[in-house]
Amino acid sequence: MNGALALLRTAEGAGANICFANPGTTELPLVAALDRVPGIRPVLCLFEGGCSGSADGWARMTGRPALTLLHLGPGLANAAANLHNARRARSPILNVIGDHATRHLPHDPLLASDIERIAASVSDTVLRCSSGARVADTTARALEAALAPPGRPVALIVADDVQSEPSSAASTPPRTRPPARVPPETVERAARTLRAGRGAILVGRGGALGRGLEAAGRIAAATKARLFSETFAARLERGRSRPVAERFPYFPEQAQSALAGIRTLVLAGAREPVAFFGYPGRPSVLVPEGGSLRLAGPDEDVARALEDLADALDARQRATTDASPPEPTRGPLDPVRLGLVLAYHQPENAIIVDEGLSSAGPWFGASSGAPPHDVLALTGGAIGAGLPLATGAALACPDRRVIALQADGSGLYTLQSLWTQAREGTHVVTIVCANRSYRILQVELARAGHAEPGPAARAFTDLAGPAPDWVALARGFGVPATRVETSEELARALENAFREKGPHLVEALL
Ligand SMILES: Cc1ncc(C[n+]2csc(CCOP(=O)(O)OP(=O)(O)O)c2C)c(N)n1
Ligand SMILES: [Mg+2]
């Protein structure tokens, strides 16, 4: 037994059954030890942003901690943007980061850097294993921090020599606690507020899933409150036979008009909405005239609080949709036609990873009556999460179809994930929304009054010269791919892709 094995056995004991890795020489004892821990699936990602984003997707779907294995400060830095998204998603992730041997570090070798400082901005807890004998205990503490409700990424630094040192303790179970129950006074206050009318409910976390969402639907129906889900939910269940929650609007003026006529916004697992950017003349905090009222924070038992609230309001009438998605219209693809085709054809129980950005809105609107599905959104706004999230979600749920609704510019940040999808045989169907531009930035330029952008602004928002060839890129990574230009072609490509196993990519020209 050495430090590396003690770390992995402790992680395995806490349900961390997967390790997304891009290792180097300082992590080799851990790499070798993985062969002695069959309960942890090793998954190679060809860029560390793939490791962190996949770990996020796996953790969002299982609720269990995912492992990453990263090479010193530079490996961790490459993982940081998707760790930022994971931190916003409150995903439990144990990032294991190797470091130089203790006696070697004082000589400032080339790969040395301040790992703790790089880790600090994307990890609320940063721990270092001081000796082989302490590894199991330190790992258990790191896992406790990662799993403390509602969950978070943590960093665990282990020097090369510490990984190889003898370690007596094989595994120490982390102490975990369930989320706290919301006190009855809080439930009663929310009941009074909603009984008074003109209320709205914003759900997140456990309020966007299963029992919590079902109770939120009953409450909304009984009190005529408007039901919103977070603009960028870590995980949202929706579709036929579930309550319909409108997505809280992205742009502040749209949020303001959605809130017009509402007195109080009751927060159930969501934080108070803040505009994505600080636009001149627009508020930062997007709440109605009467402000917001917190029923349950993300760290509390949100589902239970909503059920208690439904009881307090005697809200028994189930409010679910039995609508079906509308028939797609024929013709050349645009975001509306693309959204209609996907909503119409998406299979039962799909997981939709939504990094479709400016192309995804119409799909969201069209799919509220589609077969039941989950949506994983871009929680932290750092683009390049979609393909890794889809990879991790597919490994977490091998019996479900994962659909990556993927904007083209964002997809190019982490497209090596396609290789991992092919190697692991994941059932991911990626739809690339190929508008060959950073369209949202063009929209934002126009909104900021630059209706006629100059050549520099055009160069920075245009991807057409040369247009990335997604079909060639996907095939190069071992993923079968087709290009489509019309609704009919997209429908046929999706039917074929859903019938077959393994990953597929459809480049949809918009
Ligand atoms: C890590 C990171 N870098 C840069 C940005 C700024 N940014 C936001 S959207 C965007 C371009 C998105 O283009 P694409 O993915 O093609 O979506 P579209 O706007 O075309 O729908 C960029 C560069 C960001 N949000 N995150
Ligand atoms: Mg684009």
XYZ file of C-alpha atoms and ligand atoms in Angstrom:
537
model
C 0.000 0.000 0.000
C 1.358 3.422 -0.953
C -0.035 6.962 -0.915
C -1.376 6.711 -4.471
C -3.339 3.543 -3.729
C -4.651 4.922 -0.426
C -5.948 8.013 -2.249
C -7.711 6.028 -4.956
C -9.240 3.465 -2.558
C -10.598 6.288 -0.383
C -12.095 7.998 -3.435
C -13.564 4.726 -4.696
C -15.124 4.143 -1.270
C -16.896 7.510 -1.570
C -18.462 6.584 -4.932
C -15.913 8.317 -7.160
C -15.953 5.608 -9.813
C -14.373 7.522 -12.673
C -11.148 9.427 -13.250
C -10.827 11.862 -16.161
C -7.106 12.214 -16.579
C -4.344 13.867 -18.498
C -1.320 12.821 -16.449
C 2.417 13.454 -16.594
C 5.548 12.173 -14.905
C 4.637 13.556 -11.459
C 1.393 11.528 -11.457
C 2.827 8.187 -12.557
C 2.450 6.425 -9.173
C -1.274 7.283 -9.343
C -1.445 6.102 -12.956
C 0.144 2.775 -11.982
C -2.090 2.410 -8.913
C -5.279 2.788 -11.019
C -4.671 -0.735 -12.343
C -5.216 -2.023 -8.799
C -8.523 -0.153 -8.318
C -10.991 -1.708 -10.768
C -13.868 0.342 -9.324
C -12.493 3.531 -10.899
C -12.854 3.804 -14.675
C -9.866 5.551 -16.247
C -10.817 7.968 -19.043
C -8.132 9.796 -21.002
C -8.975 13.325 -22.158
C -6.663 15.017 -24.642
C -6.953 18.442 -23.003
C -7.507 19.198 -19.334
C -10.607 21.288 -20.076
C -12.049 17.977 -21.282
C -11.202 16.370 -17.916
C -12.877 19.069 -15.827
C -15.930 19.465 -18.082
C -16.484 15.696 -18.276
C -16.114 15.386 -14.503
C -18.776 18.102 -14.202
C -21.165 16.233 -16.532
C -20.652 12.945 -14.680
C -21.142 14.579 -11.271
C -24.283 16.469 -12.386
C -25.912 13.215 -13.502
C -24.802 10.938 -10.638
C -24.560 13.365 -7.704
C -21.365 11.498 -6.779
C -17.842 12.923 -6.807
C -15.854 12.636 -10.045
C -12.069 12.486 -10.068
C -9.729 14.343 -12.345
C -5.995 13.715 -12.496
C -4.037 16.776 -13.644
C -0.384 17.551 -14.243
C 0.922 20.245 -11.879
C -0.024 23.936 -12.209
C -0.198 24.089 -16.028
C -2.518 21.064 -16.248
C -4.759 22.554 -13.592
C -4.731 25.944 -15.352
C -5.924 24.276 -18.559
C -8.793 22.731 -16.572
C -9.744 25.997 -14.869
C -12.457 27.393 -17.192
C -14.575 24.270 -16.934
C -13.861 24.057 -13.200
C -15.325 27.543 -13.032
C -18.480 26.195 -14.727
C -18.446 23.176 -12.376
C -18.160 25.464 -9.355
C -21.218 27.393 -10.548
C -22.995 24.060 -11.135
C -21.992 23.030 -7.595
C -20.648 19.733 -8.850
C -18.652 17.566 -6.441
C -15.266 17.055 -8.097
C -12.006 15.879 -6.560
C -9.188 17.341 -8.651
C -6.021 15.410 -7.904
C -2.969 17.383 -8.947
C 0.543 15.970 -8.899
C 3.552 18.000 -7.841
C 7.321 17.626 -7.961
C 9.038 15.410 -5.390
C 9.451 17.291 -2.098
C 13.268 17.379 -2.232
C 13.229 18.530 -5.884
C 10.788 21.416 -5.564
C 13.161 23.887 -3.806
C 15.348 23.891 -6.947
C 12.527 25.538 -8.915
C 12.302 23.006 -11.780
C 10.757 24.236 -15.023
C 7.246 22.909 -14.372
C 7.083 24.320 -10.835
C 4.424 26.983 -10.184
C 2.165 28.083 -7.365
C -0.426 25.311 -7.661
C -2.304 26.458 -4.557
C -2.877 29.898 -6.076
C -4.051 28.541 -9.400
C -6.406 26.191 -7.550
C -7.802 28.799 -5.165
C -10.039 30.670 -7.627
C -11.852 27.552 -8.815
C -11.791 25.476 -5.610
C -13.209 26.530 -2.258
C -10.960 23.971 -0.573
C -7.327 23.314 -1.463
C -5.487 20.572 0.436
C -1.999 19.076 0.152
C -1.056 15.602 1.313
C 1.910 15.985 3.649
C 3.028 12.339 3.780
C 2.093 8.889 2.548
C 0.746 8.031 5.992
C -1.659 11.005 5.889
C -2.961 10.545 2.328
C -6.141 8.576 3.126
C -7.137 11.008 5.839
C -6.446 14.117 3.738
C -8.327 12.581 0.799
C -11.325 11.891 3.045
C -11.304 15.530 4.192
C -11.146 16.713 0.580
C -14.108 14.486 -0.307
C -16.079 15.765 2.692
C -15.546 19.307 1.413
C -16.527 18.326 -2.145
C -19.723 16.632 -0.959
C -20.827 19.175 1.658
C -24.235 20.342 0.330
C -24.683 21.416 -2.369
C -21.254 20.243 -3.630
C -18.174 21.884 -5.112
C -14.856 21.163 -6.831
C -11.887 20.778 -4.487
C -8.164 20.516 -5.160
C -5.949 17.833 -3.655
C -2.236 18.247 -4.334
C -0.008 15.180 -3.957
C 3.730 15.315 -4.549
C 5.327 12.547 -6.582
C 7.267 11.126 -3.589
C 4.202 11.250 -1.315
C 2.307 9.127 -3.847
C 5.035 6.465 -3.555
C 5.497 6.559 0.221
C 4.145 3.659 2.285
C 0.672 4.252 3.641
C -0.962 2.081 6.256
C -4.602 3.220 6.067
C -6.248 1.744 2.998
C -9.326 3.923 3.056
C -10.987 6.422 5.354
C -14.707 7.011 4.726
C -15.566 10.710 4.396
C -18.267 11.998 6.756
C -21.131 13.420 4.734
C -24.291 15.112 5.910
C -27.649 15.573 4.206
C -28.842 19.080 3.238
C -30.514 20.962 6.093
C -34.305 21.103 6.359
C -35.847 24.554 5.903
C -37.524 25.772 9.147
C -41.354 25.953 9.249
C -41.322 29.766 9.728
C -39.601 30.167 6.354
C -42.136 27.877 4.675
C -44.991 29.788 6.327
C -43.606 33.152 5.167
C -43.395 31.888 1.581
C -46.948 30.516 1.860
C -48.251 33.905 3.026
C -46.437 35.661 0.180
C -47.791 33.345 -2.505
C -51.310 33.307 -1.046
C -51.375 37.108 -1.444
C -51.102 36.609 -5.232
C -48.886 38.092 -7.963
C -46.049 35.773 -6.979
C -43.481 33.885 -9.002
C -41.207 30.968 -8.170
C -37.666 30.486 -9.455
C -36.453 26.903 -9.090
C -32.920 25.534 -9.105
C -31.118 22.436 -7.760
C -33.651 20.055 -6.144
C -36.452 22.437 -7.162
C -35.693 21.689 -10.819
C -35.839 17.911 -10.405
C -38.305 15.147 -9.532
C -40.307 15.659 -6.336
C -39.235 19.275 -5.942
C -40.299 20.280 -9.446
C -43.562 18.369 -9.107
C -44.365 20.244 -5.884
C -43.370 23.557 -7.493
C -45.858 22.837 -10.293
C -48.656 22.212 -7.781
C -47.793 25.405 -5.885
C -47.770 27.470 -9.080
C -51.135 26.048 -10.145
C -52.735 26.643 -6.742
C -51.484 30.214 -6.312
C -51.387 31.284 -9.992
C -47.698 32.019 -9.517
C -45.484 32.058 -12.573
C -42.931 29.221 -12.551
C -39.394 29.931 -13.766
C -36.287 27.777 -13.981
C -32.814 29.271 -13.808
C -31.471 30.678 -17.081
C -28.480 28.330 -16.817
C -29.498 25.337 -14.702
C -26.970 22.709 -13.678
C -29.680 20.136 -14.304
C -33.327 20.623 -15.153
C -35.946 17.927 -15.724
C -38.655 18.801 -18.191
C -40.872 17.467 -20.940
C -44.225 15.706 -21.168
C -45.927 14.814 -17.863
C -43.807 17.284 -15.943
C -44.600 20.863 -14.889
C -43.565 23.516 -17.402
C -41.080 26.017 -15.994
C -40.303 28.996 -18.235
C -36.623 29.729 -18.565
C -35.764 32.946 -16.744
C -34.835 35.327 -19.610
C -31.194 36.001 -20.437
C -31.302 39.672 -21.420
C -32.197 42.046 -18.548
C -34.892 43.923 -20.487
C -36.619 40.592 -21.217
C -36.295 39.599 -17.555
C -37.755 42.935 -16.505
C -40.750 42.509 -18.768
C -41.235 38.897 -17.584
C -41.308 40.205 -14.003
C -43.721 43.065 -14.744
C -46.894 42.591 -12.713
C -45.187 40.238 -10.266
C -44.770 41.341 -6.657
C -42.366 38.813 -5.125
C -40.024 36.195 -6.533
C -39.763 33.135 -4.288
C -36.367 31.452 -4.593
C -36.367 27.660 -4.340
C -32.822 26.359 -4.734
C -31.892 29.230 -7.051
C -29.983 32.309 -6.100
C -31.331 35.795 -6.698
C -31.017 36.375 -10.455
C -28.223 38.703 -11.555
C -27.898 39.964 -15.139
C -25.142 38.250 -17.122
C -23.490 41.606 -17.848
C -23.810 45.114 -16.456
C -25.553 46.902 -19.313
C -25.817 50.708 -19.084
C -29.195 51.809 -17.723
C -30.204 48.271 -16.763
C -30.309 46.810 -13.249
C -27.830 44.179 -12.094
C -30.223 42.350 -9.787
C -33.317 41.170 -11.623
C -36.135 41.040 -9.098
C -39.709 42.376 -9.135
C -40.934 45.446 -7.217
C -41.339 43.510 -3.946
C -37.921 41.872 -4.180
C -37.175 38.213 -3.600
C -37.892 35.822 -0.771
C -35.691 32.831 -0.111
C -37.588 29.633 0.541
C -34.555 27.371 0.270
C -30.934 27.984 -0.635
C -28.994 25.612 -2.889
C -27.378 24.069 0.199
C -30.733 23.232 1.814
C -33.267 20.469 1.176
C -35.071 22.275 -1.639
C -37.395 19.425 -2.644
C -38.576 18.954 0.934
C -39.117 22.715 1.347
C -41.303 22.793 -1.782
C -43.286 19.783 -0.591
C -43.778 21.444 2.804
C -44.872 24.633 1.058
C -47.318 22.725 -1.159
C -48.795 21.140 1.997
C -49.048 24.529 3.701
C -50.948 25.839 0.671
C -53.000 22.664 0.302
C -51.780 22.584 -3.305
C -52.737 19.090 -4.496
C -53.631 19.580 -8.135
C -50.806 18.180 -10.284
C -49.822 20.624 -13.004
C -48.109 18.817 -15.834
C -48.092 19.307 -19.564
C -49.564 16.763 -21.952
C -48.703 18.842 -25.007
C -46.646 17.424 -27.860
C -43.956 19.276 -29.753
C -45.242 21.008 -32.874
C -44.688 19.524 -36.336
C -41.421 20.817 -37.833
C -41.612 23.072 -40.860
C -39.734 22.106 -44.028
C -36.982 24.045 -45.721
C -33.512 25.487 -45.151
C -32.329 25.315 -41.557
C -32.376 28.241 -39.184
C -32.456 28.119 -35.358
C -36.280 27.879 -35.385
C -36.436 24.941 -37.783
C -33.513 23.244 -36.049
C -35.253 23.582 -32.673
C -38.528 22.200 -34.036
C -36.830 19.182 -35.640
C -34.856 18.310 -32.504
C -37.864 18.747 -30.184
C -39.928 16.510 -32.482
C -37.323 13.744 -32.811
C -35.529 13.681 -29.463
C -35.915 10.236 -27.913
C -37.464 9.376 -24.548
C -35.255 10.151 -21.549
C -32.603 12.063 -23.505
C -30.024 14.272 -21.809
C -29.645 17.533 -23.720
C -26.433 19.444 -23.124
C -27.284 22.993 -24.108
C -24.306 24.976 -25.325
C -26.216 26.064 -28.408
C -25.998 29.729 -27.389
C -27.752 32.005 -29.897
C -29.207 28.978 -31.757
C -30.754 27.115 -28.807
C -33.646 29.351 -27.686
C -36.225 28.058 -30.174
C -35.455 24.439 -29.229
C -36.092 25.199 -25.561
C -39.427 26.777 -26.401
C -40.498 23.926 -28.697
C -39.491 21.062 -26.413
C -41.563 21.641 -23.262
C -43.923 18.897 -24.482
C -41.192 16.610 -25.856
C -40.636 13.219 -24.176
C -39.217 13.619 -20.648
C -35.605 14.779 -20.721
C -32.872 16.489 -18.710
C -31.098 19.700 -19.689
C -27.574 20.554 -18.588
C -26.727 24.215 -19.228
C -23.634 26.396 -19.323
C -23.692 27.327 -15.645
C -20.692 29.645 -15.516
C -20.700 31.214 -18.982
C -17.193 29.952 -19.791
C -17.691 28.466 -23.252
C -16.183 25.127 -24.227
C -18.153 23.071 -21.713
C -20.640 21.372 -24.044
C -18.701 18.484 -25.580
C -16.947 17.536 -22.302
C -20.236 17.759 -20.356
C -21.885 15.483 -22.913
C -19.017 12.998 -22.639
C -19.270 12.869 -18.840
C -23.075 12.642 -18.842
C -22.960 9.769 -21.342
C -20.461 7.853 -19.195
C -22.702 8.444 -16.160
C -25.853 7.264 -17.962
C -24.860 4.684 -20.583
C -28.488 3.667 -21.194
C -29.618 7.165 -22.109
C -29.100 9.174 -25.302
C -27.068 12.323 -24.845
C -27.580 15.138 -27.335
C -25.052 17.959 -27.416
C -26.765 21.033 -28.847
C -23.520 22.732 -29.634
C -22.672 26.215 -30.930
C -19.777 26.036 -33.388
C -17.382 28.589 -31.871
C -17.777 27.161 -28.370
C -17.380 23.612 -29.644
C -13.957 24.424 -31.076
C -12.550 25.067 -27.574
C -12.729 21.415 -26.548
C -13.405 19.399 -29.710
C -10.847 16.734 -28.665
C -13.656 15.418 -26.467
C -14.982 13.794 -29.656
C -11.972 11.465 -29.548
C -12.761 10.482 -25.954
C -16.379 9.862 -26.990
C -15.218 7.559 -29.787
C -12.708 5.720 -27.597
C -15.235 5.165 -24.794
C -18.089 4.264 -27.152
C -20.448 6.869 -25.668
C -23.915 7.408 -27.179
C -23.561 11.141 -27.808
C -25.185 12.789 -30.802
C -23.649 16.220 -31.329
C -25.586 18.757 -33.373
C -23.244 21.571 -34.348
C -25.121 24.830 -34.905
C -22.816 25.953 -37.693
C -23.573 29.646 -38.123
C -19.838 30.104 -38.708
C -19.670 33.114 -36.438
C -19.588 34.275 -32.868
C -23.194 35.311 -33.484
C -23.963 36.345 -29.938
C -21.087 38.820 -30.006
C -22.472 40.281 -33.229
C -25.833 40.642 -31.463
C -24.157 42.288 -28.466
C -22.247 44.680 -30.743
C -25.512 45.729 -32.370
C -27.187 46.123 -28.970
C -24.287 48.350 -27.887
C -24.971 50.603 -30.870
C -22.314 49.314 -33.312
C -24.722 48.565 -36.121
C -21.959 48.757 -38.750
C -18.955 47.012 -37.166
C -15.544 47.804 -38.675
C -13.136 45.243 -40.139
C -11.530 44.439 -36.770
C -14.884 43.849 -35.084
C -15.986 41.736 -38.040
C -12.738 39.734 -37.985
C -13.211 38.960 -34.317
C -16.746 37.656 -34.711
C -16.623 35.824 -38.050
C -15.553 32.161 -38.435
C -16.312 31.719 -42.123
C -12.918 32.217 -43.712
C -11.972 29.355 -43.701
C -15.113 27.715 -42.334
C -14.176 24.867 -39.973
C -15.139 21.554 -41.596
C -16.891 19.771 -38.719
C -17.520 16.622 -40.723
C -13.800 16.236 -41.411
C -12.877 17.171 -37.837
C -15.271 14.617 -36.344
C -14.170 11.841 -38.693
C -10.573 12.668 -37.824
C -11.390 11.864 -34.195
C -13.194 8.635 -35.103
C -16.768 9.985 -34.947
C -19.080 9.367 -37.944
C -20.473 12.673 -39.215
C -22.825 14.228 -41.762
C -23.632 17.754 -42.905
C -27.243 18.895 -43.313
C -28.838 22.044 -44.686
C -32.604 21.461 -44.427
C -35.155 20.338 -41.848
C -35.753 17.117 -43.766
C -32.035 16.280 -43.890
C -31.630 16.994 -40.186
C -34.597 14.795 -39.306
C -33.168 11.913 -41.340
C -29.659 12.359 -39.888
C -31.021 12.353 -36.331
C -33.157 9.264 -36.928
C -30.091 7.412 -38.219
C -27.867 8.643 -35.390
C -30.389 7.670 -32.694
C -30.749 4.194 -34.205
C -27.026 3.440 -34.092
C -24.745 3.065 -31.102
C -21.678 5.168 -30.381
C -21.086 8.866 -31.014
C -22.327 10.767 -34.084
C -22.003 14.336 -35.213
C -24.359 16.311 -37.410
C -23.121 19.638 -38.748
C -26.234 21.761 -39.237
C -25.532 24.694 -41.558
C -27.476 27.721 -40.376
C -13.850 30.948 -21.962
C -14.583 32.019 -22.681
N -13.945 32.744 -23.633
C -14.613 33.692 -24.307
C -15.921 33.966 -24.045
C -16.648 35.109 -24.749
N -17.637 34.579 -25.678
C -18.936 34.478 -25.325
S -19.867 33.861 -26.526
C -18.550 33.728 -27.578
C -18.704 33.219 -28.956
C -19.781 32.201 -29.106
O -19.836 31.760 -30.426
P -20.546 30.405 -30.763
O -20.160 29.391 -29.780
O -20.322 30.090 -32.184
O -22.096 30.727 -30.491
P -23.052 31.720 -31.311
O -22.891 33.042 -30.673
O -22.614 31.716 -32.734
O -24.403 31.180 -31.111
C -17.390 34.161 -26.959
C -16.069 34.155 -27.602
C -16.550 33.198 -23.039
N -17.815 33.380 -22.689
N -15.859 32.214 -22.395
Mg -21.475 30.337 -33.841
